[in-house]
């Protein structure tokens, strides 16, 4: 995926490209807040339960010394994207 961002308007866009990193699967290691942007100052979209699987697309940001992943996932039959702290993920 190629990544573009407009921080002022808080949107993020991903497009497929030949140089895209591989999607990796992770599981949550506890209840995990999914946010609109990297960092705890961004609004919460929802909270995932322990053991929920999410996909990463290789996009990360470091905020206050913590690595954040941009993820995609399905929850209650609805597709979502958002940002989560790497502290609460374990690679599957």
mmCIF file of C-alpha atoms in Angstrom:
data_model
loop_
_atom_site.group_PDB
_atom_site.id
_atom_site.type_symbol
_atom_site.label_atom_id
_atom_site.label_comp_id
_atom_site.label_asym_id
_atom_site.label_seq_id
_atom_site.Cartn_x
_atom_site.Cartn_y
_atom_site.Cartn_z
ATOM 1 C CA UNK A 1 0.000 0.000 0.000
ATOM 2 C CA UNK A 2 1.139 3.532 -0.635
ATOM 3 C CA UNK A 3 0.372 5.997 2.144
ATOM 4 C CA UNK A 4 -0.827 9.584 1.930
ATOM 5 C CA UNK A 5 -1.888 11.702 4.836
ATOM 6 C CA UNK A 6 -3.503 15.033 5.542
ATOM 7 C CA UNK A 7 -3.019 15.592 9.270
ATOM 8 C CA UNK A 8 -4.982 18.864 9.309
ATOM 9 C CA UNK A 9 -8.132 17.167 8.016
ATOM 10 C CA UNK A 10 -7.370 13.850 9.768
ATOM 11 C CA UNK A 11 -7.671 11.524 6.803
ATOM 12 C CA UNK A 12 -5.432 8.716 5.656
ATOM 13 C CA UNK A 13 -5.462 6.979 2.284
ATOM 14 C CA UNK A 14 -3.911 3.687 1.233
ATOM 15 C CA UNK A 15 -3.476 2.534 -2.362
ATOM 16 C CA UNK A 16 -1.970 -0.749 -3.554
ATOM 17 C CA UNK A 17 1.484 -0.579 -5.144
ATOM 18 C CA UNK A 18 4.178 -2.996 -6.290
ATOM 19 C CA UNK A 19 6.459 -1.916 -3.414
ATOM 20 C CA UNK A 20 3.795 -2.428 -0.763
ATOM 21 C CA UNK A 21 4.821 -4.147 2.478
ATOM 22 C CA UNK A 22 3.155 -7.469 3.200
ATOM 23 C CA UNK A 23 0.038 -7.430 5.333
ATOM 24 C CA UNK A 24 0.712 -8.985 8.750
ATOM 25 C CA UNK A 25 -1.826 -10.438 11.168
ATOM 26 C CA UNK A 26 -1.761 -9.589 14.878
ATOM 27 C CA UNK A 27 -3.971 -10.427 17.873
ATOM 28 C CA UNK A 28 -4.866 -8.037 20.667
ATOM 29 C CA UNK A 29 -3.294 -8.867 24.037
ATOM 30 C CA UNK A 30 -5.979 -7.021 25.996
ATOM 31 C CA UNK A 31 -8.866 -4.662 25.402
ATOM 32 C CA UNK A 32 -7.562 -2.249 22.785
ATOM 33 C CA UNK A 33 -8.756 1.230 21.808
ATOM 34 C CA UNK A 34 -8.749 1.849 18.056
ATOM 35 C CA UNK A 35 -8.196 5.528 17.287
ATOM 36 C CA UNK A 36 -8.687 7.910 14.358
ATOM 37 C CA UNK A 37 -4.992 8.828 14.425
ATOM 38 C CA UNK A 38 -1.758 7.645 16.027
ATOM 39 C CA UNK A 39 -1.547 8.627 19.699
ATOM 40 C CA UNK A 40 -3.873 8.719 22.690
ATOM 41 C CA UNK A 41 -4.897 12.329 21.972
ATOM 42 C CA UNK A 42 -6.907 11.134 18.955
ATOM 43 C CA UNK A 43 -10.575 10.155 19.235
ATOM 44 C CA UNK A 44 -11.467 6.534 19.977
ATOM 45 C CA UNK A 45 -13.380 4.701 17.242
ATOM 46 C CA UNK A 46 -14.140 1.596 19.337
ATOM 47 C CA UNK A 47 -12.541 -0.877 21.760
ATOM 48 C CA UNK A 48 -11.578 -4.355 20.557
ATOM 49 C CA UNK A 49 -11.713 -7.363 22.896
ATOM 50 C CA UNK A 50 -8.778 -9.565 23.921
ATOM 51 C CA UNK A 51 -7.677 -11.927 21.142
ATOM 52 C CA UNK A 52 -9.268 -10.063 18.226
ATOM 53 C CA UNK A 53 -7.308 -10.383 14.958
ATOM 54 C CA UNK A 54 -6.282 -7.298 12.978
ATOM 55 C CA UNK A 55 -4.270 -6.715 9.789
ATOM 56 C CA UNK A 56 -1.437 -4.218 9.405
ATOM 57 C CA UNK A 57 -0.324 -2.722 6.104
ATOM 58 C CA UNK A 58 3.174 -1.722 7.193
ATOM 59 C CA UNK A 59 2.360 1.902 8.080
ATOM 60 C CA UNK A 60 3.570 2.948 11.511
ATOM 61 C CA UNK A 61 4.129 6.159 13.435
ATOM 62 C CA UNK A 62 6.044 6.843 16.643
ATOM 63 C CA UNK A 63 4.151 9.055 19.110
ATOM 64 C CA UNK A 64 5.665 9.889 22.510
ATOM 65 C CA UNK A 65 8.061 6.950 22.150
ATOM 66 C CA UNK A 66 5.333 4.402 21.330
ATOM 67 C CA UNK A 67 4.990 2.686 17.957
ATOM 68 C CA UNK A 68 1.480 2.848 16.459
ATOM 69 C CA UNK A 69 0.154 0.628 13.656
ATOM 70 C CA UNK A 70 -2.447 1.561 11.062
ATOM 71 C CA UNK A 71 -4.753 -1.474 10.962
ATOM 72 C CA UNK A 72 -7.810 -2.871 9.232
ATOM 73 C CA UNK A 73 -10.245 -5.357 10.734
ATOM 74 C CA UNK A 74 -13.819 -6.587 10.822
ATOM 75 C CA UNK A 75 -15.840 -6.271 14.015
ATOM 76 C CA UNK A 76 -19.516 -7.205 14.377
ATOM 77 C CA UNK A 77 -19.696 -7.759 10.592
ATOM 78 C CA UNK A 78 -18.480 -4.212 9.816
ATOM 79 C CA UNK A 79 -15.097 -3.255 8.301
ATOM 80 C CA UNK A 80 -12.939 -0.661 10.069
ATOM 81 C CA UNK A 81 -9.534 1.005 9.827
ATOM 82 C CA UNK A 82 -7.707 2.916 12.537
ATOM 83 C CA UNK A 83 -4.595 3.255 14.676
ATOM 84 C CA UNK A 84 -3.551 1.117 17.659
ATOM 85 C CA UNK A 85 -0.597 1.005 20.012
ATOM 86 C CA UNK A 86 1.864 -1.775 19.239
ATOM 87 C CA UNK A 87 2.142 -2.417 22.987
ATOM 88 C CA UNK A 88 -1.129 -4.357 22.876
ATOM 89 C CA UNK A 89 -0.546 -6.506 19.788
ATOM 90 C CA UNK A 90 1.121 -9.898 19.325
ATOM 91 C CA UNK A 91 2.070 -11.232 15.900
ATOM 92 C CA UNK A 92 0.073 -14.337 14.900
#
